[in-house]
CSV table of C-alpha atoms and ligand atoms in Angstrom, one decimal:
chain,number,residue,atom,x,y,z
A,361,MET,CA,104.7,36.3,70.4
A,362,SER,CA,104.5,33.4,67.9
A,363,ASP,CA,102.5,34.0,64.8
A,364,HIS,CA,101.1,30.5,64.2
A,365,GLY,CA,99.9,29.9,60.7
A,366,GLN,CA,102.0,32.6,59.1
A,367,ALA,CA,103.9,31.9,56.0
A,368,PRO,CA,107.4,30.7,56.8
A,369,GLN,CA,110.3,33.1,56.5
A,370,SER,CA,108.1,36.2,56.8
A,371,SER,CA,109.9,39.1,55.2
A,372,ALA,CA,108.3,41.6,57.5
A,373,ARG,CA,110.7,41.0,60.3
A,374,ARG,CA,114.4,41.6,60.6
A,375,PRO,CA,116.5,38.6,59.7
A,376,LEU,CA,118.7,37.9,62.7
A,377,VAL,CA,120.5,34.7,61.8
A,378,VAL,CA,121.1,34.0,58.1
A,379,LEU,CA,122.9,31.0,56.8
A,380,GLU,CA,123.6,30.9,53.0
A,381,LYS,CA,124.8,27.7,51.3
A,382,VAL,CA,126.7,26.7,54.4
A,383,ASN,CA,128.9,23.6,54.1
A,384,LYS,CA,130.9,21.8,56.7
A,385,HIS,CA,133.1,18.8,56.5
A,386,PHE,CA,134.8,16.7,59.3
A,387,GLY,CA,137.5,15.2,57.2
A,388,ALA,CA,135.8,13.2,54.5
A,389,LEU,CA,132.4,13.4,56.2
A,390,HIS,CA,130.2,16.1,54.6
A,391,VAL,CA,128.1,17.1,57.6
A,392,LEU,CA,126.3,20.3,56.4
A,393,LYS,CA,125.3,20.4,52.8
A,394,ASP,CA,124.3,23.8,51.3
A,395,VAL,CA,122.3,24.8,54.3
A,396,ASP,CA,120.1,27.9,53.9
A,397,LEU,CA,118.3,29.1,56.9
A,398,THR,CA,116.9,32.5,58.0
A,399,VAL,CA,115.7,33.1,61.5
A,400,SER,CA,113.9,36.4,61.9
A,401,GLU,CA,113.6,38.5,65.0
A,402,GLY,CA,111.1,37.0,67.4
A,403,GLU,CA,110.9,33.7,65.5
A,404,VAL,CA,111.1,30.3,67.2
A,405,VAL,CA,112.5,27.6,64.9
A,406,VAL,CA,112.6,24.0,66.1
A,407,VAL,CA,115.1,21.8,64.4
A,408,ILE,CA,114.5,18.1,64.4
A,409,GLY,CA,115.9,15.1,62.6
A,410,PRO,CA,117.6,11.8,63.2
A,411,SER,CA,120.8,11.4,65.2
A,412,GLY,CA,123.9,12.3,63.2
A,413,SER,CA,122.0,14.5,60.8
A,414,GLY,CA,124.0,17.6,61.7
A,415,LYS,CA,121.7,19.5,64.1
A,416,SER,CA,124.4,20.1,66.7
A,417,THR,CA,127.0,21.1,64.1
A,418,LEU,CA,124.4,23.5,62.7
A,419,CYS,CA,124.1,25.2,66.2
A,420,ARG,CA,127.8,25.2,66.7
A,421,THR,CA,128.6,26.9,63.4
A,422,ILE,CA,126.1,29.6,64.2
A,423,ASN,CA,128.2,30.8,67.1
A,424,ARG,CA,131.5,29.7,65.6
A,425,LEU,CA,132.3,26.9,67.9
A,426,GLU,CA,132.9,25.2,64.5
A,427,THR,CA,134.3,26.9,61.4
A,428,ILE,CA,132.6,26.4,58.1
A,429,ASP,CA,134.2,25.5,54.8
A,430,GLY,CA,131.8,27.2,52.5
A,431,GLY,CA,128.9,29.6,52.5
A,432,ARG,CA,128.1,32.5,54.8
A,433,ILE,CA,126.7,33.1,58.2
A,434,THR,CA,125.6,36.5,59.5
A,435,ILE,CA,124.2,37.5,62.8
A,436,ASP,CA,122.0,40.6,62.7
A,437,GLY,CA,123.6,41.5,59.4
A,438,LYS,CA,127.2,41.0,60.5
A,439,ASP,CA,129.6,38.4,59.4
A,440,LEU,CA,131.1,36.2,62.1
A,441,PRO,CA,134.7,37.1,62.5
A,442,ALA,CA,137.0,34.0,62.9
A,443,GLU,CA,138.6,35.2,66.1
A,444,GLY,CA,139.5,38.0,68.5
A,445,LYS,CA,137.3,40.6,70.3
A,446,GLY,CA,134.9,40.8,67.5
A,447,LEU,CA,134.2,37.1,67.8
A,448,ALA,CA,133.7,37.4,71.6
A,449,ARG,CA,131.2,40.2,71.1
A,450,LEU,CA,129.2,38.5,68.3
A,451,ARG,CA,129.3,35.3,70.3
A,452,ALA,CA,127.8,37.2,73.2
A,453,ASP,CA,124.8,38.0,70.9
A,454,VAL,CA,124.2,34.3,70.5
A,455,GLY,CA,123.3,32.5,73.8
A,456,MET,CA,123.7,28.8,73.8
A,457,VAL,CA,122.3,26.1,76.0
A,458,PHE,CA,123.7,22.6,75.7
A,459,GLN,CA,122.4,19.1,76.5
A,460,SER,CA,125.0,18.8,79.2
A,461,PHE,CA,124.5,22.1,81.2
A,462,ASN,CA,128.2,23.0,81.0
A,463,LEU,CA,128.1,25.2,84.2
A,464,PHE,CA,131.3,26.2,85.8
A,465,ALA,CA,131.6,23.5,88.6
A,466,HIS,CA,133.8,25.7,90.9
A,467,LYS,CA,131.6,28.8,90.7
A,468,THR,CA,128.4,29.3,92.6
A,469,VAL,CA,125.1,29.5,90.7
A,470,LYS,CA,125.1,33.3,90.9
A,471,GLU,CA,128.8,33.5,89.8
A,472,ASN,CA,127.9,31.4,86.8
A,473,VAL,CA,125.4,34.0,85.8
A,474,THR,CA,127.5,37.1,86.5
A,475,LEU,CA,130.8,35.9,84.9
A,476,GLY,CA,130.0,36.6,81.3
A,477,PRO,CA,128.6,40.1,81.7
A,478,LEU,CA,131.6,41.0,83.9
A,479,LYS,CA,134.2,39.7,81.5
A,480,VAL,CA,132.7,40.2,78.1
A,481,ARG,CA,130.1,42.9,78.4
A,482,GLY,CA,132.1,45.0,80.9
A,483,THR,CA,129.1,45.3,83.2
A,484,SER,CA,129.7,46.6,86.8
A,485,GLY,CA,129.6,44.1,89.7
A,486,SER,CA,126.5,45.5,91.3
A,487,GLU,CA,124.7,45.7,88.0
A,488,ALA,CA,125.6,42.1,87.0
A,489,GLY,CA,124.6,40.9,90.5
A,490,LYS,CA,121.2,42.6,90.3
A,491,ARG,CA,120.6,41.2,86.9
A,492,ALA,CA,121.6,37.7,88.0
A,493,ASP,CA,119.2,37.8,90.9
A,494,ALA,CA,116.4,38.8,88.5
A,495,LEU,CA,117.2,36.1,86.0
A,496,LEU,CA,117.6,33.4,88.7
A,497,GLU,CA,114.2,34.5,90.0
A,498,ARG,CA,112.7,34.3,86.5
A,499,VAL,CA,113.9,30.7,85.9
A,500,GLY,CA,112.8,29.7,89.4
A,501,VAL,CA,116.1,29.0,91.1
A,502,ALA,CA,116.7,32.2,93.1
A,503,SER,CA,116.9,30.2,96.4
A,504,GLN,CA,119.9,28.2,95.0
A,505,ALA,CA,122.0,31.3,94.1
A,506,ALA,CA,124.8,30.5,96.7
A,507,LYS,CA,125.1,26.8,95.9
A,508,TYR,CA,127.4,25.0,93.5
A,509,PRO,CA,126.1,23.3,90.4
A,510,ALA,CA,126.6,19.8,91.7
A,511,GLN,CA,124.2,20.6,94.6
A,512,LEU,CA,121.4,21.2,92.1
A,513,SER,CA,119.1,18.8,90.2
A,514,GLY,CA,119.6,18.5,86.5
A,515,GLY,CA,116.5,20.6,85.8
A,516,GLN,CA,117.7,23.3,88.1
A,517,GLN,CA,121.2,23.3,86.5
A,518,GLN,CA,119.7,23.6,83.1
A,519,ARG,CA,117.6,26.5,84.2
A,520,VAL,CA,120.7,28.2,85.6
A,521,ALA,CA,122.4,27.6,82.2
A,522,ILE,CA,119.4,29.4,80.5
A,523,ALA,CA,119.8,32.3,83.0
A,524,ARG,CA,123.5,32.4,82.3
A,525,ALA,CA,122.9,32.7,78.6
A,526,LEU,CA,120.2,35.3,79.1
A,527,ALA,CA,122.6,37.4,81.3
A,528,MET,CA,124.5,38.3,78.1
A,529,ASP,CA,121.4,39.9,76.7
A,530,PRO,CA,121.7,37.8,73.5
A,531,LYS,CA,119.8,38.6,70.3
A,532,VAL,CA,119.1,34.9,69.7
A,533,MET,CA,119.2,31.8,71.9
A,534,LEU,CA,120.3,28.4,70.6
A,535,PHE,CA,119.2,25.3,72.5
A,536,ASP,CA,120.8,22.0,71.6
A,537,GLU,CA,118.6,19.2,73.0
A,538,PRO,CA,118.3,21.0,76.4
A,539,THR,CA,116.1,18.3,78.0
A,540,SER,CA,117.7,15.2,76.6
A,541,ALA,CA,119.9,14.6,79.6
A,542,LEU,CA,117.2,15.2,82.1
A,543,ASP,CA,115.1,12.8,84.2
A,544,PRO,CA,111.5,12.9,82.8
A,545,GLU,CA,110.0,14.7,85.8
A,546,MET,CA,112.4,17.7,85.2
A,547,ILE,CA,111.8,18.1,81.5
A,548,ASN,CA,108.7,20.3,81.8
A,549,GLU,CA,110.3,22.7,84.2
A,550,VAL,CA,112.9,23.5,81.6
A,551,LEU,CA,110.4,23.5,78.7
A,552,ASP,CA,108.1,25.9,80.6
A,553,VAL,CA,111.0,28.4,80.9
A,554,MET,CA,111.6,28.1,77.2
A,555,THR,CA,108.0,28.4,76.4
A,556,GLY,CA,107.9,31.6,78.5
A,557,LEU,CA,110.9,33.0,76.6
A,558,ALA,CA,109.2,32.2,73.3
A,559,LYS,CA,106.0,34.0,74.3
A,560,GLU,CA,108.0,37.0,75.3
A,561,GLY,CA,109.4,37.3,71.8
A,562,MET,CA,112.9,35.8,72.2
A,563,THR,CA,114.4,34.7,68.9
A,564,MET,CA,115.1,31.0,69.4
A,565,VAL,CA,116.6,28.0,67.5
A,566,VAL,CA,115.8,24.8,69.4
A,567,VAL,CA,117.0,21.4,68.6
A,568,THR,CA,114.7,19.0,70.4
A,569,HIS,CA,112.8,15.8,70.3
A,570,GLU,CA,110.0,17.3,72.4
A,571,MET,CA,107.3,17.4,69.8
A,572,GLY,CA,104.8,18.9,72.3
A,573,PHE,CA,107.1,21.9,72.6
A,574,ALA,CA,107.4,22.1,68.8
A,575,ARG,CA,103.6,22.2,68.3
A,576,ARG,CA,103.1,24.7,71.2
A,577,ALA,CA,106.0,27.1,70.7
A,578,ALA,CA,107.5,26.8,67.2
A,579,ASP,CA,106.7,29.2,64.4
A,580,ARG,CA,108.6,26.9,62.0
A,581,VAL,CA,109.9,23.4,62.1
A,582,VAL,CA,113.1,22.6,60.2
A,583,PHE,CA,113.7,18.9,59.5
A,584,MET,CA,117.2,17.8,58.8
A,585,ALA,CA,118.5,14.5,57.4
A,586,GLU,CA,122.1,13.7,56.4
A,587,GLY,CA,123.2,17.3,56.5
A,588,ARG,CA,120.4,18.8,54.5
A,589,ILE,CA,117.4,20.8,55.4
A,590,LEU,CA,114.6,18.8,53.8
A,591,GLU,CA,111.6,20.7,55.2
A,592,ASP,CA,111.2,24.2,56.6
A,593,THR,CA,107.6,24.8,57.3
A,594,THR,CA,104.9,25.5,59.9
A,595,PRO,CA,104.4,22.9,62.7
A,596,GLU,CA,100.8,22.4,61.4
A,597,GLU,CA,102.1,21.5,57.9
A,598,PHE,CA,105.0,19.4,59.2
A,599,PHE,CA,103.0,17.3,61.6
A,600,THR,CA,100.0,16.8,59.4
A,601,ALA,CA,101.5,16.7,55.9
A,602,PRO,CA,105.3,16.1,55.9
A,603,ARG,CA,106.5,16.0,52.3
A,604,HIS,CA,109.6,13.9,52.4
A,605,GLU,CA,109.7,10.2,53.1
A,606,ARG,CA,112.5,10.7,55.6
A,607,ALA,CA,110.3,13.1,57.6
A,608,LYS,CA,107.3,10.7,57.5
A,609,ASP,CA,109.5,7.9,58.6
A,610,PHE,CA,111.0,10.0,61.4
A,611,LEU,CA,107.6,11.1,62.7
A,612,SER,CA,106.3,7.6,62.6
A,613,LYS,CA,109.1,6.5,64.9
A,614,ILE,CA,108.8,9.3,67.5
A,615,LEU,CA,105.1,10.1,67.6
B,1736,LIG,P1,123.2,15.5,65.4
B,1736,LIG,O1,123.3,16.6,66.4
B,1736,LIG,O2,122.1,15.8,64.4
B,1736,LIG,O3,123.1,14.2,66.1
B,1736,LIG,P2,125.9,16.1,64.8
B,1736,LIG,O4,125.9,17.5,64.2
B,1736,LIG,O5,126.4,16.0,66.2
B,1736,LIG,O6,124.5,15.5,64.5
B,1736,LIG,O7,126.9,15.2,63.9
B,1736,LIG,C1,126.8,15.1,62.5
B,1736,LIG,C2,127.8,14.2,62.0
B,1736,LIG,O8,129.1,14.8,62.2
B,1736,LIG,C3,127.8,12.9,62.7
B,1736,LIG,O9,128.2,11.9,61.7
B,1736,LIG,C4,129.0,13.0,63.7
B,1736,LIG,O10,129.5,11.8,64.0
B,1736,LIG,C5,129.9,13.9,63.0
B,1736,LIG,N1,130.7,14.8,63.9
B,1736,LIG,C6,130.2,15.7,64.7
B,1736,LIG,N2,131.2,16.4,65.4
B,1736,LIG,C7,132.4,15.9,64.9
B,1736,LIG,C8,133.7,16.1,65.1
B,1736,LIG,N3,134.1,17.1,66.0
B,1736,LIG,N4,134.6,15.4,64.4
B,1736,LIG,C9,134.3,14.5,63.5
B,1736,LIG,N5,133.0,14.2,63.2
B,1736,LIG,C10,132.0,14.9,63.9
B,1737,LIG,MG1,123.2,16.6,68.5
């Protein structure tokens, strides 16, 4: 459950995702600049900021879809290996949901959810199937289990993507603008699933422009601009008294 009003970066809880002085370049472009971020068990951190500020790159470095050129990232105390089985296992601890669903088009909804546990976790077929049924029920798409992704609405596909990530039993879930590609009437069905996860204590990093969700579900709001974290504070603080001009300017444009 979220502890609204608590001091940021409470030391009482186990740090699950820790970034220390993380730097990332794409050629000459310095995309992440000395990024320090700690996400503790059960925390919901919403990351916001202008387009191009490095939010997606931040998410992608956390599960090694991108390498880093400096600094350190640990997941539950372990360094991320660059490759191999260790990477697959650690990546399985970090569930990721993208803007563009990214479901396997030639697999059914249920197969999309069972595939990871079968291949990476070594779960038995019957166990993976049972778990998939339960997860599809939980995100409200159980009746679509035998269909293919293209037969589903965008909101349904994104809920399947969430179920697929949860099937790996991740320690932390990353969401990169999960509702940005959805028609407006489907946004809430996805945000409702995410709010449910937050309430159940899932550790979450959520890049979103949905400020209602940030106010409702976030323990902390992290504001990024030009590759730097400029603010890392409670939603109350951020929305009522942002400290940086960049943050004030950003809020004035989206609120
Ligand atoms: P955001 O998600 O905040 O919009 P991104 O992390 O996607 O920002 O991008 C940050 C910067 O890095 C942008 O200038 C973007 O153009 C650049 N960038 C992102 N991915 C790549 C890549 N694979 N190659 C080169 N430049 C990239
Ligand atoms: Mg992005």
